Tab-separated table of C-alpha atoms and ligand atoms in Angstrom:
chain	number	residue	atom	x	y	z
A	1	UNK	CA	-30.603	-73.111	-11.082
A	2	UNK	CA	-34.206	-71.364	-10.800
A	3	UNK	CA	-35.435	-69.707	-7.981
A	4	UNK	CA	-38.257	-71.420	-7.424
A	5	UNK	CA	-39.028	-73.737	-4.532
A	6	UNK	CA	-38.577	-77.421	-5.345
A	7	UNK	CA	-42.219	-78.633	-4.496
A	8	UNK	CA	-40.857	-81.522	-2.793
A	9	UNK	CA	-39.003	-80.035	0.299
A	10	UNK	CA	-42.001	-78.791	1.691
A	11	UNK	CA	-44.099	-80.526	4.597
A	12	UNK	CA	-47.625	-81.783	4.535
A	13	UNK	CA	-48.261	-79.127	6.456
A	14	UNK	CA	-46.129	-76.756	4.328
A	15	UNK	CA	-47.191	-78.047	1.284
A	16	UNK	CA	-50.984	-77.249	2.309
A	17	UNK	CA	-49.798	-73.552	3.074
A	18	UNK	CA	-48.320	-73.152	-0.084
A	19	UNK	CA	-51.602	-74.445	-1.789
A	20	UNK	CA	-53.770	-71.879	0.057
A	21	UNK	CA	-51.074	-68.724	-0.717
A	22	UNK	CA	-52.017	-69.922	-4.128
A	23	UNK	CA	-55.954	-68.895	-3.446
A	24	UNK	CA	-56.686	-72.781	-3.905
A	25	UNK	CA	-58.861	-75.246	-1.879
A	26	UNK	CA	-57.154	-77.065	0.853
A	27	UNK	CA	-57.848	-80.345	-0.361
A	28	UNK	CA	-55.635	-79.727	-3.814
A	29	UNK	CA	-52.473	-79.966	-1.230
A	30	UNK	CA	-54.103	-83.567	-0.253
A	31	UNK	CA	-53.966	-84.492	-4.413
A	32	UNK	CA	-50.744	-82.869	-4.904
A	33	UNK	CA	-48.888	-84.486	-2.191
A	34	UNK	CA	-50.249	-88.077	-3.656
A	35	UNK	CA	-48.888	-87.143	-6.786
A	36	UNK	CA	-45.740	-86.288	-5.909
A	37	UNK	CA	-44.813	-89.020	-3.283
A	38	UNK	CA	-47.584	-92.392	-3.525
A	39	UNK	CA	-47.525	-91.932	-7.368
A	40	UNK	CA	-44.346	-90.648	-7.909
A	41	UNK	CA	-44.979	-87.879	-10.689
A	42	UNK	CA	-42.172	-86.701	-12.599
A	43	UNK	CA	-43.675	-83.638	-13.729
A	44	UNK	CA	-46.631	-81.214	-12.926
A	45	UNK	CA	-47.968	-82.270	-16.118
A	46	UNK	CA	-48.806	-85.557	-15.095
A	47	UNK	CA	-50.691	-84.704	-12.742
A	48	UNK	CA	-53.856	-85.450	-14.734
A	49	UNK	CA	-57.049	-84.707	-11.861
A	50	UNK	CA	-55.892	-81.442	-11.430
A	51	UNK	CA	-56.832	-79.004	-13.752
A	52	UNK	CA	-54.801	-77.587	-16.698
A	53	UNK	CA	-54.797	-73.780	-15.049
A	54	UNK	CA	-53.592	-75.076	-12.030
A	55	UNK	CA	-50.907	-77.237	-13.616
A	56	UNK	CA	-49.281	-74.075	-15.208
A	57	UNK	CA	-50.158	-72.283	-12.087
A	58	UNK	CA	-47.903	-74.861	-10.479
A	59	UNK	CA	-45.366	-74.869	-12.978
A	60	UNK	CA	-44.969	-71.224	-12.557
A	61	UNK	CA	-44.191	-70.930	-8.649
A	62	UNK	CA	-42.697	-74.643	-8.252
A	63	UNK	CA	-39.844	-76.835	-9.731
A	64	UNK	CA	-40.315	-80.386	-9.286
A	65	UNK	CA	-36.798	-82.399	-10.509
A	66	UNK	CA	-36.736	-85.867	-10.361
A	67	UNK	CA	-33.795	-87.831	-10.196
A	68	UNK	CA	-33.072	-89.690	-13.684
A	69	UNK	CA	-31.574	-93.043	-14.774
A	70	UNK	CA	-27.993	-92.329	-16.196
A	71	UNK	CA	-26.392	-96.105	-16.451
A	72	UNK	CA	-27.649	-99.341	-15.427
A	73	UNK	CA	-25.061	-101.890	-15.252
A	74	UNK	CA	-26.131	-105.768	-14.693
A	75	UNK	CA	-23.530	-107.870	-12.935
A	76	UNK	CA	-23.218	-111.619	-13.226
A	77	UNK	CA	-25.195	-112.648	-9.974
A	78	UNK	CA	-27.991	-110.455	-11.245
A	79	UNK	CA	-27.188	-107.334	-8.859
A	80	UNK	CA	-28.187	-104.332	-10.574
A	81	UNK	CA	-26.376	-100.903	-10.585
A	82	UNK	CA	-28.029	-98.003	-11.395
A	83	UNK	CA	-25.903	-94.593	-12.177
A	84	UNK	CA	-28.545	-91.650	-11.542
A	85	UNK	CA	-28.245	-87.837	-12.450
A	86	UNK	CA	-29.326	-84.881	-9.915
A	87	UNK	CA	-31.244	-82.488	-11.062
A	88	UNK	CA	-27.757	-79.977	-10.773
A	89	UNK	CA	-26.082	-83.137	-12.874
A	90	UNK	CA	-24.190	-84.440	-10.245
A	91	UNK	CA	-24.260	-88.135	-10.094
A	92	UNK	CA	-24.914	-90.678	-7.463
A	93	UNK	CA	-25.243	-94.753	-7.753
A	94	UNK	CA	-27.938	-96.986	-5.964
A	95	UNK	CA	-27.615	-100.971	-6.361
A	96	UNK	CA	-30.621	-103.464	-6.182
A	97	UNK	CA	-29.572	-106.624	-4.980
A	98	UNK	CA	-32.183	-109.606	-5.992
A	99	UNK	CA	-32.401	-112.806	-3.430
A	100	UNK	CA	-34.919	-115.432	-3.579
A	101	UNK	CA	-36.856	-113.748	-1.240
A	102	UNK	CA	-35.805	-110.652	-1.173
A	103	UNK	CA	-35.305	-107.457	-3.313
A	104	UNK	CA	-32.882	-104.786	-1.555
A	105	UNK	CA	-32.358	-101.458	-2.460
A	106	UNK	CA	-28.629	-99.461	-1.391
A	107	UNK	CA	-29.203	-96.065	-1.652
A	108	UNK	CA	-26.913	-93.048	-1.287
A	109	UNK	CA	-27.517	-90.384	1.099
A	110	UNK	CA	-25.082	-88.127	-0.019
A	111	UNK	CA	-22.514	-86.795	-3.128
A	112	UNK	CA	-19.415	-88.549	-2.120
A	113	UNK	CA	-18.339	-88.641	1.787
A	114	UNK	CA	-16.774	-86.218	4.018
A	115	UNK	CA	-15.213	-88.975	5.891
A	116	UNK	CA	-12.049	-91.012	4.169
A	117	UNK	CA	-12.128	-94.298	5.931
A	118	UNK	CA	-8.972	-96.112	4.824
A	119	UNK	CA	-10.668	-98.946	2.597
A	120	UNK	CA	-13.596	-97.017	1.179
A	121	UNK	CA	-14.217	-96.084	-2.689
A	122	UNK	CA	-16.788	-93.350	-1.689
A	123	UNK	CA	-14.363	-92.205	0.731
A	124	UNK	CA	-11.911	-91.106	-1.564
A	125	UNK	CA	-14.530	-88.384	-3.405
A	126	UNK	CA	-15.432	-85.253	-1.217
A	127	UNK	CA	-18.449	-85.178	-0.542
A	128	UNK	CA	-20.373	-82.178	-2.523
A	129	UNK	CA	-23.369	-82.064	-0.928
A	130	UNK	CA	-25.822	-83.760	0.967
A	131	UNK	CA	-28.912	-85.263	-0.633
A	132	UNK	CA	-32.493	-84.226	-0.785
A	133	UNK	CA	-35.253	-86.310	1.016
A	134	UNK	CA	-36.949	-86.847	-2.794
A	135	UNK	CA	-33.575	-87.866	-4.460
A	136	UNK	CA	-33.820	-90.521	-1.668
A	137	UNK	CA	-37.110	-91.677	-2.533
A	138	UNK	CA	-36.504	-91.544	-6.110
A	139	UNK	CA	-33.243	-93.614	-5.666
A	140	UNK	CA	-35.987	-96.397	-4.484
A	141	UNK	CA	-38.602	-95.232	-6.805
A	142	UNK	CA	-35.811	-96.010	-9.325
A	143	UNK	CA	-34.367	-99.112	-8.324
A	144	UNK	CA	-37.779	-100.788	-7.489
A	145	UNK	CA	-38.445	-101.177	-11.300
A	146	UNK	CA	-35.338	-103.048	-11.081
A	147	UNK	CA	-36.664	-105.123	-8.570
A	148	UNK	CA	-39.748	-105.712	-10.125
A	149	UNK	CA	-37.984	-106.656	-14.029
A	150	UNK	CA	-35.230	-108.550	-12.669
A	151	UNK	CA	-36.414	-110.468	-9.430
A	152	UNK	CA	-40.125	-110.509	-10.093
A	153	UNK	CA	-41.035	-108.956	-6.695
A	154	UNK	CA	-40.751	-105.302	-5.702
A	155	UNK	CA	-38.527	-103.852	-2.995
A	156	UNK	CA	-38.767	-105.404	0.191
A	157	UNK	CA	-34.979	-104.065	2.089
A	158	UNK	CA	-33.514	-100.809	1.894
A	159	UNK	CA	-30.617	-100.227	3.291
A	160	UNK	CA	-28.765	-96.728	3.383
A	161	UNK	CA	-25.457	-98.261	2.286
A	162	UNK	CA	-24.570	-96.313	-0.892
A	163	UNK	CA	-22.327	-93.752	-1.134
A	164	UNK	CA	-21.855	-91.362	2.066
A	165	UNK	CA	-22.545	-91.290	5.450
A	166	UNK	CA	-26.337	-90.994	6.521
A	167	UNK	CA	-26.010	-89.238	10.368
A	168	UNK	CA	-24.362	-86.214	8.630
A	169	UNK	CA	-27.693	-85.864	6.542
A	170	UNK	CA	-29.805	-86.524	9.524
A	171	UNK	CA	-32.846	-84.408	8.659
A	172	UNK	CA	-33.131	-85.737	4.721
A	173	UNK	CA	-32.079	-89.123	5.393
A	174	UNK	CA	-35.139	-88.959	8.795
A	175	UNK	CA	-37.462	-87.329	6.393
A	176	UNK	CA	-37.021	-89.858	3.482
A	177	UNK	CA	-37.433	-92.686	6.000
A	178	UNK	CA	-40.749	-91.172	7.259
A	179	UNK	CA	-41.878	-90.649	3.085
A	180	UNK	CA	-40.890	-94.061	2.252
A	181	UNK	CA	-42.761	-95.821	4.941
A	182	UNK	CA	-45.453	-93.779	5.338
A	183	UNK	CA	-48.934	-94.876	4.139
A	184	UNK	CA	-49.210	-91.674	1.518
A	185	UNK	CA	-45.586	-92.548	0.361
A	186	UNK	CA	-44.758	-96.057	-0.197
A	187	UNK	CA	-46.259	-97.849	2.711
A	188	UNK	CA	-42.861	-99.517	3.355
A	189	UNK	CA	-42.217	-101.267	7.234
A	190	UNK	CA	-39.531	-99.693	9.218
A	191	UNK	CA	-38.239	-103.025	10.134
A	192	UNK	CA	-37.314	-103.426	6.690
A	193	UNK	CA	-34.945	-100.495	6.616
A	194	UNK	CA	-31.354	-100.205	7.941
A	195	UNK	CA	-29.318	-97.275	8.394
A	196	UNK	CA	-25.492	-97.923	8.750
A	197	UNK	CA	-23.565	-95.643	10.203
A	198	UNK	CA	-19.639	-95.277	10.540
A	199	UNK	CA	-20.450	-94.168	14.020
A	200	UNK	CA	-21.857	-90.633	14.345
A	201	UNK	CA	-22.546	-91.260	18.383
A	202	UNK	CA	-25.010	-87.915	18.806
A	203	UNK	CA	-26.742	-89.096	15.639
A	204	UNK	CA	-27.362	-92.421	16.791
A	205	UNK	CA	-29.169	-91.225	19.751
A	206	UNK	CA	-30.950	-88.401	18.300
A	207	UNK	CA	-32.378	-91.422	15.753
A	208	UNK	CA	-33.405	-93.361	19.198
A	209	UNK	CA	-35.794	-90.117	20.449
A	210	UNK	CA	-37.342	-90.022	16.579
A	211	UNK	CA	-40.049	-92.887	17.492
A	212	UNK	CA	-39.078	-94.795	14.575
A	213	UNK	CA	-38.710	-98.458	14.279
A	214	UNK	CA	-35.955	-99.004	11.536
A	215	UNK	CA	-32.567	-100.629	11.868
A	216	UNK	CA	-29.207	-99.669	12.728
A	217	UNK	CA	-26.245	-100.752	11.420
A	218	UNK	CA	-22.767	-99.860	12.737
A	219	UNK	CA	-19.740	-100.166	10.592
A	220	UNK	CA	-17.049	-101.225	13.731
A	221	UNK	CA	-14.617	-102.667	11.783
A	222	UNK	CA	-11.943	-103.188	14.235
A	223	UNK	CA	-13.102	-103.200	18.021
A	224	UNK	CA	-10.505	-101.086	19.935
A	225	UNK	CA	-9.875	-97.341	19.351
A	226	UNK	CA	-6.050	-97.865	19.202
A	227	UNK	CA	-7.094	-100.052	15.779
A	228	UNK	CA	-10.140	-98.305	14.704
A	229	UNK	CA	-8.527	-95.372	14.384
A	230	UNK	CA	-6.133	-95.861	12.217
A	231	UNK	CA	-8.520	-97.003	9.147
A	232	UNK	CA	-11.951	-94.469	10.558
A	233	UNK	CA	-10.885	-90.741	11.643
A	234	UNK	CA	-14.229	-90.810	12.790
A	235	UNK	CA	-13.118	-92.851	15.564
A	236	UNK	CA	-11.075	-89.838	16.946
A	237	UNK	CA	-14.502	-87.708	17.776
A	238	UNK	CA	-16.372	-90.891	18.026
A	239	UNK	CA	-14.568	-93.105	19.933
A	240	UNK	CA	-16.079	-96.803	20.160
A	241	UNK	CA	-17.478	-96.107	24.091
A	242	UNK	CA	-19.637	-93.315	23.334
A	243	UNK	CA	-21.132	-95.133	19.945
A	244	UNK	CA	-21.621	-98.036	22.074
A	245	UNK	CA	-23.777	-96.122	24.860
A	246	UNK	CA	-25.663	-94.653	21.505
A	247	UNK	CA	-26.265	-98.035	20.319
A	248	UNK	CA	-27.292	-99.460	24.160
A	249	UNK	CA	-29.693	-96.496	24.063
A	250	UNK	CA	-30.905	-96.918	20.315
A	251	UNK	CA	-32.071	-100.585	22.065
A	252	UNK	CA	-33.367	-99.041	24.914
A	253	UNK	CA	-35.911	-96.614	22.773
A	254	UNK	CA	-36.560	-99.350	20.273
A	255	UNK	CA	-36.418	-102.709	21.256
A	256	UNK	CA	-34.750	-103.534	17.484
A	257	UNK	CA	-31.355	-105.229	17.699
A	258	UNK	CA	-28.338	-103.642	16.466
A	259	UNK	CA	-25.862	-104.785	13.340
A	260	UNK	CA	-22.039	-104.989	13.735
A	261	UNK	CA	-20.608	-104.544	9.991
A	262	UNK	CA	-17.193	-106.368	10.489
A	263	UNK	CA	-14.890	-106.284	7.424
A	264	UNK	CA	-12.160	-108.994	8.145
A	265	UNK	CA	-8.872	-107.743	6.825
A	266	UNK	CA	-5.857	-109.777	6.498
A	267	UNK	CA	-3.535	-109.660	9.559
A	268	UNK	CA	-5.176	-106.096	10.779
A	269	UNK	CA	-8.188	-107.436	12.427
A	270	UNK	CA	-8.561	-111.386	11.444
A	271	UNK	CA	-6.979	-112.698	14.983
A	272	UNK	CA	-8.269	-114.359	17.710
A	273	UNK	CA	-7.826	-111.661	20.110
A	274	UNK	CA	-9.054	-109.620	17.473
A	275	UNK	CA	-12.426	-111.922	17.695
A	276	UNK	CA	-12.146	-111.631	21.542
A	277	UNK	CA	-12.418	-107.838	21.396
A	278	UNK	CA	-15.179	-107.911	18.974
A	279	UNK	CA	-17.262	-110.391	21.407
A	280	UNK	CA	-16.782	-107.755	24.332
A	281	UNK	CA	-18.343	-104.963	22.542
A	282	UNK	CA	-20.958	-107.898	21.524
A	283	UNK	CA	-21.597	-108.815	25.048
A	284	UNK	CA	-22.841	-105.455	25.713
A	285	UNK	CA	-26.179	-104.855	23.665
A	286	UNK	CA	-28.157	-107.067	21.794
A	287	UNK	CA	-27.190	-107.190	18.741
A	288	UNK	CA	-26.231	-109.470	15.363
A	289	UNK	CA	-22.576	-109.499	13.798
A	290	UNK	CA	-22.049	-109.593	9.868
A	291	UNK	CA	-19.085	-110.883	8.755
A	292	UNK	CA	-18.596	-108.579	5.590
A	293	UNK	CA	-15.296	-110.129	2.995
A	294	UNK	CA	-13.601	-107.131	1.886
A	295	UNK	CA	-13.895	-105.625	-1.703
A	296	UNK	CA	-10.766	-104.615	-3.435
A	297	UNK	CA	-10.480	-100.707	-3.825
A	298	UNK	CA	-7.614	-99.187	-6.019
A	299	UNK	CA	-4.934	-97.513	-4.006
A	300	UNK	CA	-5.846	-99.172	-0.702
A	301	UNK	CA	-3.182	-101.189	0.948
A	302	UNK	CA	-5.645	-103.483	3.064
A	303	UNK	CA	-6.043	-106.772	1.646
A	304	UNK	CA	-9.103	-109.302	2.530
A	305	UNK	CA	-8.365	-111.598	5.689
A	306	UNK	CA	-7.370	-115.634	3.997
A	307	UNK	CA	-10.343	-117.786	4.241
A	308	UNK	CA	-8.891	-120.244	6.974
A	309	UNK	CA	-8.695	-117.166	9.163
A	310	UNK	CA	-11.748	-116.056	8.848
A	311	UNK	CA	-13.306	-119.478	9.453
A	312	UNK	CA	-11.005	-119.567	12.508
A	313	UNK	CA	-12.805	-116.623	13.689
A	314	UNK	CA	-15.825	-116.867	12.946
A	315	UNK	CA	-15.959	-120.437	14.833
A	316	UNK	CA	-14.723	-118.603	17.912
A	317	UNK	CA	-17.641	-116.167	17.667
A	318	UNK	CA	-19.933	-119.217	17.162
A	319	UNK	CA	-18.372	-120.833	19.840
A	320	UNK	CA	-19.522	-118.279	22.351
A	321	UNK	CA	-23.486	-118.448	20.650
A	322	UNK	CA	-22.702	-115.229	18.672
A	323	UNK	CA	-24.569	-114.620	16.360
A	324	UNK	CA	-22.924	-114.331	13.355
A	325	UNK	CA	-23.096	-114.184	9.542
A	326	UNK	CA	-20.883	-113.706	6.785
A	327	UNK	CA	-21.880	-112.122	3.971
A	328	UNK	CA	-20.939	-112.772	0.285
A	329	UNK	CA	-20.268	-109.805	-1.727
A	330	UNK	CA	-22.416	-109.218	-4.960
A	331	UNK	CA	-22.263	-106.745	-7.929
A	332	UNK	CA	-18.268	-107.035	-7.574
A	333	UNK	CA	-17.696	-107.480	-11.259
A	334	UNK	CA	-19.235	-104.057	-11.833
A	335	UNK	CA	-17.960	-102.019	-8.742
A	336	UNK	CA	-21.362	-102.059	-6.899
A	337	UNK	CA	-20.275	-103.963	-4.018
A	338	UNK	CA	-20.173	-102.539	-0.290
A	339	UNK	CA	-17.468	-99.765	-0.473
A	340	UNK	CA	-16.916	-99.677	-4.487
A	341	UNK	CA	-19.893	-97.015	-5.175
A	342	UNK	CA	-17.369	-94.082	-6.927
A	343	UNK	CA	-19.070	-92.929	-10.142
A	344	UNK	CA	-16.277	-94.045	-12.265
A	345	UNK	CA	-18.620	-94.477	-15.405
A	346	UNK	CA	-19.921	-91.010	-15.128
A	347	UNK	CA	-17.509	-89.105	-15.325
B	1	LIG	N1	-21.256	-94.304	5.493
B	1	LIG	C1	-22.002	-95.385	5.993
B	1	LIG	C2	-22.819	-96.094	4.937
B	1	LIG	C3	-22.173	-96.320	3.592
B	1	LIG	S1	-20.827	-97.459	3.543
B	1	LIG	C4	-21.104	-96.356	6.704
B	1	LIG	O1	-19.901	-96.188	6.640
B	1	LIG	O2	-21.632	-97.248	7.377
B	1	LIG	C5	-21.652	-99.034	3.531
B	1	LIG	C6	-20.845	-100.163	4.106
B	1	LIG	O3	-19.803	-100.566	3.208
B	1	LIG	C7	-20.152	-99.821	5.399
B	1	LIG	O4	-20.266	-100.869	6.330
B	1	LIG	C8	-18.725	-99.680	4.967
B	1	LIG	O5	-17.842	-99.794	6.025
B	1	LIG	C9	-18.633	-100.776	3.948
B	1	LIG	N2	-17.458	-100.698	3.093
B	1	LIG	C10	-16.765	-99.602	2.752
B	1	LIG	N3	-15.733	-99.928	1.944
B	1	LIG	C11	-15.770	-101.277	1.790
B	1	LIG	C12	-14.986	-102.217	1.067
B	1	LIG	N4	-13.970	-101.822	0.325
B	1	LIG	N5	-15.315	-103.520	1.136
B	1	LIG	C13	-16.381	-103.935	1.851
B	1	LIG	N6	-17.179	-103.084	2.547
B	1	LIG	C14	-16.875	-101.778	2.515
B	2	LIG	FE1	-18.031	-92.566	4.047
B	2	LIG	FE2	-19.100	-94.915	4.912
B	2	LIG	FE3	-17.214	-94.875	2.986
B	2	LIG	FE4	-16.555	-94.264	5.492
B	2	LIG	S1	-17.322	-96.232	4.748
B	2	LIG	S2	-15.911	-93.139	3.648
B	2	LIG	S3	-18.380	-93.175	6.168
B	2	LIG	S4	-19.263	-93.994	2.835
């Protein structure tokens, strides 16, 4: 790859610096960063107020690679998923999931996972490397035209549910958040944004002190450690305790609720004491509980929980004014359901 600096790791602030080593006025760095983040621009070329000179000029000391479409893939409920290519040709998947009200973007965070929980697709690739803030943005940039020709409305979610794990790409994944809903990016309100973690505890907290309003979403999926561990190694450094007093403190800092991501699993976590453990961990901070039906993976022995016993618990959660919602799958029929984001077309 070239030496140059990719334009679109730098700062504001940065950004203006480089501008003025370049021996131009400070108020280019003001165009440039519009270009690059509220309009999106795809190459220096495009840039079409600033003048030809300084476009080579640009060209000469920068790189600026934008993340590009590879496959889109339509499913039968209308979920769209979109294959995209890094600028070093690695490739990473981001699904837009239309609603009647709603347009959601899943984006990835990383290339593959470092962590192998039991039941996950992503889980099963190593993880490469972690993404940049832009290929973040362009994942939305990307699946908002989706949005936009499929549902008629542009993005109103995003969620950081794709492929790896978010807290172990804290800066990027913090700086992508700030882009995305800042008034020079794409104006979009934290409160529409969820990060879901599999439980980094310190990253949690450090997300608390960031004075950010977004959502966080912990993927618990059994409530003791004895359980947890055995499908989540994170568990063993991150045992449930310490996530919890991140996720009491996440409240604390920012008043938003937190999400338990539950995935019922037949006869490993579908019982009512299982149900009784989850509602003591609920009891503790304010929070919602989705009930998420499991989505087949090859090679994983876990099987999804029968539908009588997932009624069964979800009535005792209700029961006790939980509050509680199960979630149907979508994009199954093309692998871009929760857990099934693996790159098996690309390669
Ligand atoms: N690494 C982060 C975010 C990506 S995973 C995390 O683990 O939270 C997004 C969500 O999909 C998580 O809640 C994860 O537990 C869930 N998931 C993983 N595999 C799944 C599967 N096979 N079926 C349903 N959900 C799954
Ligand atoms: Fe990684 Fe999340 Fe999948 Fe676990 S569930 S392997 S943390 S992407």
């Amino acid at each position: 790859m070239s030496s140059k600096a990719d334009i679109r790791t730098f700062s504001a602030e940065e950004l203006t610096e480089e501008i003025i080593k370049l021996g131009e006025p400070k108020f280019r760095a003001k165009q440039m960063h519009e270009w690059l983040w509220k309009k999106s621009a795809r190459s220096f070329e495009e840039m079409t107020n600033l003048s030809k000179e300084f476009r080579t000029k640009l060209a000469d000391h920068f790189t600026l690679l934008p993340v590009t479409e590879n496959i889109v893939q339509k499913s039968k409920d209308g979920t769209v998923k979109l294959g995209m290519m890094l600028p070093d040709n690695r490739l990473i998947e981001g699904v837009m999931i239309p609603d009647e009200d709603r347009s959601t973007a899943c984006v990835s965070s990383q290339v593959g996972c470092s962590l192998s929980c039991s039941f996950c697709a992503t889980g099963f690739l190593k993880r490469e490397r972690n993404l940049e803030a832009g290929e973040i943005y362009d994942q939305v940039v990307l699946l908002n035209k989706y949005a936009l020709e499929h549902n008629g409305k542009p993005l109103t979610n995003i969620v950081y549910m794709g492929m790896g794990e978010p807290l172990l790409n804290y800066d990027n994944v913090l700086k992508s958040i700030r882009l995305i809903t800042s008034p020079e990016g794409l104006n979009m309100a934290q409160k529409r944004i969820t990060v879901s973690t599999s439980g980094i505890a310190r990253g949690i907290a450090r997300m608390a002190d960031e004075g950010m309003k977004f959502n966080m979403a912990l993927s618990l999926h059994a409530a003791t450690n004895e359980k947890r561990n055995t499908i989540m190694d994170i568990n063993q450094s991150n045992k449930i305790e310490e996530v919890m007093a991140a996720l009491k403190y996440f409240y604390s800092k920012t008043g938003n609720k937190v999400t338990f991501e539950y995935i019922l699993f037949n006869n490993f976590n579908d019982s009512p004491e299982d149900a009784e453990h989850l509602l003591k961990l609920y009891q503790q901070v304010p929070a919602f509980i989705n009930i998420i039906e499991y989505n087949n993976v090859e090679g994983v022995d876990l099987k999804k929980a029968k539908s009588e016993q997932r009624d069964a618990f979800v009535n005792y959660l209700r029961n006790k004014g939980v509050d509680v919602a199960v979630r149907r799958s979508r994009g199954k029929d093309i692998d871009a359901a929760c857990g099934q984001l693996a790159n098996k077309n690309g390669k």
